[in-house]
């Protein structure tokens, strides 16, 4: 096991239920076995690390004789059931699998926001079969997300960065209708700059999407959403650690250069935007932050957001795999109001989509 974040996230819910005398059966998946059991994807291997994070004993129950083994558990016991995806019907939300899971318990608690964008037997189906509740981690996630895009305090700013526009088109289209300021950074900004007639040289840029970028800019105009694109950028001829760089106006990028970070002047003015905002939603780094020195803009804006959050003027919510890594790199993840470790579910939420696992709980 490489990272116990997801295990730790469930501790409050599991211990609370166990302390109240429930028999706690943990349903979870690992990897993509697609209905074919395999020892390397068995949840037997998480029992020891789970005991370590919970600080109490954890049993393991496989899918042979599960009902009989569950019947022997005592109030307060915690047991991990085998990988739910060892059933092909799990990902198909199959009725027989839902019944199999439902027969083992009386109540269903969903504590996995990160899996809520999928209508699977253990996420959506079971919630419709048994009395269903949100666990503490799910609850915290939903409260934070509601504060950020549901009923946020305005002005609201969104930072959207990362590599490609194509992966986040739906996010951008939804955000322009929701936020007052849309800050576009990362490789994505290059496509928008190109749409505005800027020559971005060798930068990562989806030239076939410049029309789409223009449509998004028009939609933002109509919705009174101010779009912020970088006006100075850090460029290099080679993408490697610590190459020679130049900080230039976007109109001065040479044909053999690539934009790898937002420039310091733009970052400073983006900080001023955040100072006037009450809410921030952030997905995607502003530059190629894994490679020095192209982490500077992301780190600087993250530190500004963290300071405003600590100061009490900003509610800051961030999510996305690389975004979490970038905030950890900037050492500010703990200072944000909420950092979501859910990748796909967080992005679908940013697209304004209903998450089936959450919808089933609300019903
Ligand atoms: P998240 O996982 O948070 O949703 P993405 O996967 O969309 O974020 O994007 C992260 C990636 O974008 C990082 O690997 C980063 O290096 C890359 N990136 C950011 N800015 C640039 C840029 N100007 N050129 C190339 N890659 C970039
Ligand atoms: Mg990513």
XYZ file of C-alpha atoms and ligand atoms in Angstrom:
391
model
C 0.000 0.000 0.000
C 1.350 3.395 -0.976
C -0.917 5.887 0.788
C -3.320 5.516 3.719
C -5.184 8.851 3.221
C -8.430 7.156 2.209
C -8.208 4.716 5.146
C -7.644 7.557 7.610
C -10.581 9.504 6.190
C -12.995 6.790 7.360
C -11.737 6.621 10.962
C -14.240 9.098 12.516
C -17.248 7.312 11.008
C -16.054 3.786 11.773
C -15.064 4.510 15.384
C -18.261 6.459 16.077
C -20.435 3.586 14.821
C -18.387 0.981 16.668
C -18.449 2.991 19.900
C -22.228 3.194 19.637
C -22.409 -0.614 19.540
C -22.908 -1.194 15.846
C -21.381 -4.139 14.056
C -19.452 -2.270 11.364
C -19.026 -3.993 8.012
C -16.738 -2.125 5.656
C -17.541 -2.433 1.950
C -14.793 -1.156 -0.322
C -13.153 -1.726 -3.666
C -9.531 -1.839 -4.706
C -8.271 -1.637 -8.290
C -10.271 -2.824 -11.279
C -10.714 -6.598 -10.980
C -13.868 -6.358 -13.172
C -15.560 -9.314 -11.507
C -12.472 -11.534 -11.526
C -11.101 -12.144 -8.008
C -7.333 -11.920 -7.777
C -5.133 -12.231 -4.680
C -3.185 -9.029 -5.403
C -6.427 -7.010 -5.261
C -7.693 -8.714 -2.102
C -8.675 -6.435 0.758
C -7.109 -8.933 3.179
C -3.954 -6.860 2.695
C -5.534 -3.694 4.094
C -6.484 -5.287 7.433
C -3.135 -4.607 9.124
C -2.778 -0.994 7.902
C -6.435 -0.410 8.758
C -5.873 -1.722 12.290
C -2.937 0.661 12.556
C -4.930 3.762 11.592
C -8.006 2.739 13.598
C -6.062 1.586 16.646
C -8.445 -1.344 17.090
C -8.832 -4.879 15.757
C -10.266 -5.388 12.284
C -11.550 -8.722 10.956
C -11.574 -9.816 7.342
C -14.486 -11.658 5.737
C -14.321 -13.049 2.210
C -17.240 -13.740 -0.117
C -17.454 -17.400 0.823
C -19.660 -17.902 3.846
C -19.914 -14.163 4.371
C -23.405 -14.308 5.912
C -22.367 -16.989 8.450
C -19.189 -15.110 9.385
C -21.013 -11.802 9.754
C -23.580 -13.530 12.008
C -20.779 -14.377 14.473
C -19.691 -10.761 14.965
C -20.409 -8.932 18.226
C -21.609 -5.342 18.733
C -18.660 -2.978 18.269
C -16.775 -5.371 15.982
C -15.293 -3.989 12.771
C -14.893 -6.215 9.720
C -13.617 -5.508 6.220
C -15.445 -7.468 3.557
C -13.600 -8.647 0.441
C -13.267 -6.332 -2.607
C -16.783 -5.447 -3.826
C -15.513 -5.428 -7.410
C -14.844 -9.171 -7.204
C -18.547 -9.228 -8.171
C -19.040 -8.281 -11.820
C -22.446 -6.895 -10.832
C -20.952 -4.289 -8.472
C -20.093 -1.833 -11.256
C -23.344 -2.747 -13.084
C -25.435 -1.842 -10.021
C -26.883 -5.338 -10.343
C -29.954 -6.203 -8.208
C -28.591 -9.585 -7.076
C -25.378 -7.991 -5.799
C -27.304 -5.205 -4.063
C -29.443 -7.866 -2.324
C -26.328 -9.813 -1.331
C -24.817 -6.725 0.339
C -28.129 -5.571 1.845
C -28.739 -8.966 3.486
C -25.641 -8.464 5.648
C -26.734 -5.291 7.452
C -29.577 -3.125 8.681
C -28.339 0.384 7.848
C -26.120 1.778 5.111
C -23.591 4.553 5.663
C -21.757 5.961 2.628
C -18.481 7.639 3.540
C -16.885 7.626 0.082
C -17.516 10.879 -1.765
C -14.703 9.866 -4.121
C -16.874 7.002 -5.442
C -20.151 8.957 -5.444
C -20.029 9.816 -9.144
C -20.578 6.159 -10.006
C -23.925 4.371 -9.690
C -22.577 1.068 -8.399
C -24.209 -1.548 -6.155
C -22.222 -0.495 -3.071
C -22.623 3.257 -3.678
C -26.042 3.896 -5.242
C -27.956 0.614 -5.227
C -27.491 -0.140 -1.548
C -28.541 3.388 -0.586
C -31.899 2.730 -2.201
C -32.285 -0.660 -0.520
C -31.467 0.138 3.118
C -32.061 3.192 5.315
C -29.090 5.294 4.165
C -26.920 7.943 5.794
C -23.844 10.034 4.985
C -20.735 9.212 6.997
C -18.708 11.964 8.647
C -16.201 12.341 5.795
C -18.997 12.419 3.207
C -20.859 14.937 5.362
C -17.811 17.218 5.654
C -17.227 17.015 1.905
C -20.843 17.875 1.046
C -20.950 20.762 3.526
C -17.706 22.205 2.112
C -18.762 21.829 -1.508
C -22.171 23.375 -0.818
C -20.435 26.369 0.783
C -18.193 26.746 -2.256
C -20.562 26.411 -5.200
C -24.027 25.657 -3.841
C -24.842 28.740 -1.788
C -21.483 30.523 -1.698
C -20.758 33.957 -0.345
C -19.958 36.263 -3.279
C -17.713 37.342 -4.868
C -16.635 33.833 -5.836
C -13.373 33.101 -7.672
C -12.509 29.865 -9.439
C -8.961 28.924 -10.366
C -8.818 26.380 -13.149
C -5.426 25.235 -14.307
C -3.747 22.027 -15.347
C -2.627 20.735 -18.651
C -5.511 20.674 -21.080
C -8.743 22.525 -21.809
C -10.228 19.386 -23.385
C -10.292 17.524 -20.057
C -12.127 20.356 -18.297
C -14.418 21.894 -20.900
C -17.571 21.020 -18.967
C -16.053 22.463 -15.788
C -15.282 25.785 -17.475
C -18.730 26.013 -19.085
C -20.451 25.460 -15.753
C -18.179 27.751 -13.750
C -18.738 30.828 -15.917
C -22.408 30.711 -14.877
C -21.567 30.359 -11.188
C -18.551 32.465 -10.313
C -17.649 36.148 -10.489
C -13.988 35.611 -11.402
C -12.597 32.781 -13.500
C -8.817 32.565 -13.236
C -7.359 30.385 -15.983
C -3.789 29.170 -15.645
C -1.575 26.246 -16.560
C -1.430 24.806 -20.044
C -5.162 25.612 -20.366
C -4.464 29.323 -20.401
C -2.386 28.880 -23.584
C -5.407 27.723 -25.571
C -7.334 30.803 -24.406
C -4.392 33.094 -25.164
C -4.172 31.570 -28.652
C -7.915 32.191 -29.092
C -7.220 35.830 -28.331
C -4.569 35.963 -31.018
C -1.467 35.476 -28.876
C 1.372 33.477 -30.449
C 2.191 30.925 -27.741
C 5.235 29.456 -29.537
C 5.946 25.815 -28.632
C 3.650 25.891 -25.577
C 1.216 23.097 -24.838
C -1.891 24.390 -26.627
C -4.970 22.800 -28.140
C -5.216 24.860 -31.318
C -8.271 22.895 -32.462
C -10.129 24.161 -29.389
C -9.618 27.895 -29.872
C -13.233 28.267 -31.130
C -14.484 26.526 -28.008
C -12.300 28.775 -25.892
C -13.866 31.803 -27.588
C -17.348 30.452 -26.878
C -16.446 30.096 -23.215
C -15.125 33.658 -23.146
C -18.389 34.891 -24.728
C -20.485 32.894 -22.256
C -18.462 34.422 -19.414
C -19.137 37.913 -20.793
C -22.865 37.245 -20.931
C -22.839 35.896 -17.361
C -20.833 38.852 -16.028
C -17.960 36.573 -15.105
C -14.551 38.230 -15.374
C -11.997 35.922 -16.976
C -8.382 36.407 -15.869
C -5.687 35.186 -18.227
C -1.988 35.696 -17.453
C -0.416 38.785 -19.022
C 3.117 37.880 -18.094
C 4.500 34.350 -18.243
C 7.654 32.342 -17.541
C 9.034 30.685 -20.660
C 11.849 28.260 -21.484
C 13.173 26.569 -24.600
C 13.436 23.223 -22.903
C 11.122 21.523 -20.454
C 13.504 20.254 -17.780
C 14.506 21.230 -14.251
C 16.115 24.670 -13.931
C 16.657 25.513 -17.604
C 17.416 29.102 -18.637
C 14.098 30.996 -18.394
C 12.679 34.392 -19.309
C 9.762 36.247 -17.760
C 7.953 38.063 -20.557
C 4.703 39.696 -21.593
C 2.479 37.111 -23.323
C 2.984 38.953 -26.605
C 6.755 38.404 -26.429
C 6.908 34.600 -26.416
C 9.386 33.487 -29.081
C 8.535 30.784 -31.623
C 10.938 28.309 -29.977
C 9.800 28.956 -26.393
C 7.090 27.413 -24.246
C 5.013 28.931 -21.471
C 5.515 26.890 -18.317
C 4.238 29.184 -15.567
C 2.216 32.324 -14.889
C 4.433 35.378 -14.366
C 4.950 37.279 -11.082
C 3.005 40.411 -12.095
C -0.078 38.385 -13.026
C 0.199 36.363 -9.818
C 0.276 39.531 -7.777
C -2.870 40.877 -9.392
C -4.569 37.485 -8.986
C -3.757 37.728 -5.282
C -5.571 41.081 -5.260
C -8.597 39.436 -6.890
C -8.657 36.833 -4.111
C -8.380 39.570 -1.469
C -11.709 40.931 -2.705
C -13.395 37.528 -2.863
C -15.202 35.581 -0.151
C -15.084 32.163 -1.773
C -12.497 30.268 -3.828
C -12.764 26.973 -5.709
C -9.483 25.680 -7.107
C -8.710 22.877 -9.528
C -5.492 22.585 -11.477
C -2.012 24.062 -10.945
C -1.042 27.383 -12.583
C 2.177 25.985 -14.009
C 4.237 22.830 -14.487
C 4.742 22.812 -10.706
C 6.522 19.439 -10.530
C 9.551 20.935 -12.303
C 11.533 23.805 -10.714
C 11.208 26.750 -11.044
C 7.738 26.432 -12.649
C 6.054 25.935 -9.259
C 6.397 29.600 -8.300
C 2.991 30.966 -9.402
C 1.053 28.026 -7.957
C 2.914 28.223 -4.661
C 2.553 32.008 -4.404
C -1.193 32.077 -5.128
C -1.784 29.063 -2.863
C 0.012 30.859 -0.025
C -2.093 33.988 -0.595
C -5.302 31.906 -0.531
C -4.135 30.134 2.629
C -3.339 33.429 4.385
C -6.752 34.883 3.449
C -8.415 31.716 4.725
C -6.537 31.904 8.020
C -7.467 35.608 8.180
C -11.116 34.621 7.935
C -12.057 36.492 4.751
C -11.972 33.556 2.326
C -13.610 30.131 2.180
C -11.184 28.052 0.097
C -12.030 24.678 -1.394
C -9.647 22.783 -3.656
C -9.596 19.378 -5.314
C -7.939 17.273 -8.021
C -5.056 14.833 -7.842
C -2.331 17.194 -9.003
C -3.899 20.142 -7.205
C -3.671 18.328 -3.878
C -0.039 17.461 -4.669
C 0.634 21.126 -5.526
C -0.970 22.402 -2.304
C 1.034 19.876 -0.306
C 4.155 21.039 -2.144
C 3.262 24.626 -1.146
C 2.706 23.372 2.404
C -0.751 24.951 2.673
C -3.170 22.016 2.292
C -4.049 22.178 6.008
C -4.748 25.918 5.816
C -7.419 25.671 3.120
C -11.016 25.396 4.356
C -11.341 22.063 2.598
C -9.178 19.990 0.285
C -10.946 17.180 -1.523
C -8.985 14.043 -2.327
C -11.731 12.893 -4.699
C -10.535 13.213 -8.303
C -13.354 12.278 -10.705
C -16.172 12.998 -8.243
C -14.757 16.459 -7.464
C -14.538 17.361 -11.162
C -18.069 16.102 -11.863
C -19.268 18.205 -8.959
C -17.420 21.198 -10.464
C -19.289 20.490 -13.692
C -22.544 20.925 -11.787
C -23.523 17.282 -12.320
C -25.662 15.326 -9.924
C -23.609 12.570 -8.283
C -25.685 9.360 -8.162
C -24.203 8.221 -4.844
C -25.140 11.545 -3.233
C -28.556 11.749 -4.905
C -29.437 8.303 -3.538
C -28.531 9.447 -0.002
C -30.635 12.614 -0.280
C -33.652 10.531 -1.285
P -5.648 18.004 -11.450
O -5.097 16.602 -11.339
O -5.473 18.766 -10.181
O -7.065 18.023 -11.964
P -4.490 18.357 -14.089
O -4.253 16.888 -14.157
O -5.518 18.930 -14.957
O -4.762 18.779 -12.557
O -3.161 19.139 -14.480
C -1.943 18.998 -13.818
C -0.794 19.025 -14.785
O -0.777 20.204 -15.582
C 0.507 19.020 -14.036
O 1.184 17.811 -14.337
C 1.262 20.234 -14.585
O 2.640 19.979 -14.797
C 0.577 20.488 -15.888
N 0.763 21.873 -16.340
C 0.414 23.000 -15.705
N 0.779 24.089 -16.401
C 1.400 23.647 -17.525
C 2.012 24.299 -18.653
N 2.050 25.626 -18.762
N 2.537 23.496 -19.614
C 2.495 22.163 -19.495
N 1.930 21.498 -18.465
C 1.382 22.225 -17.480
Mg -4.343 15.229 -12.833
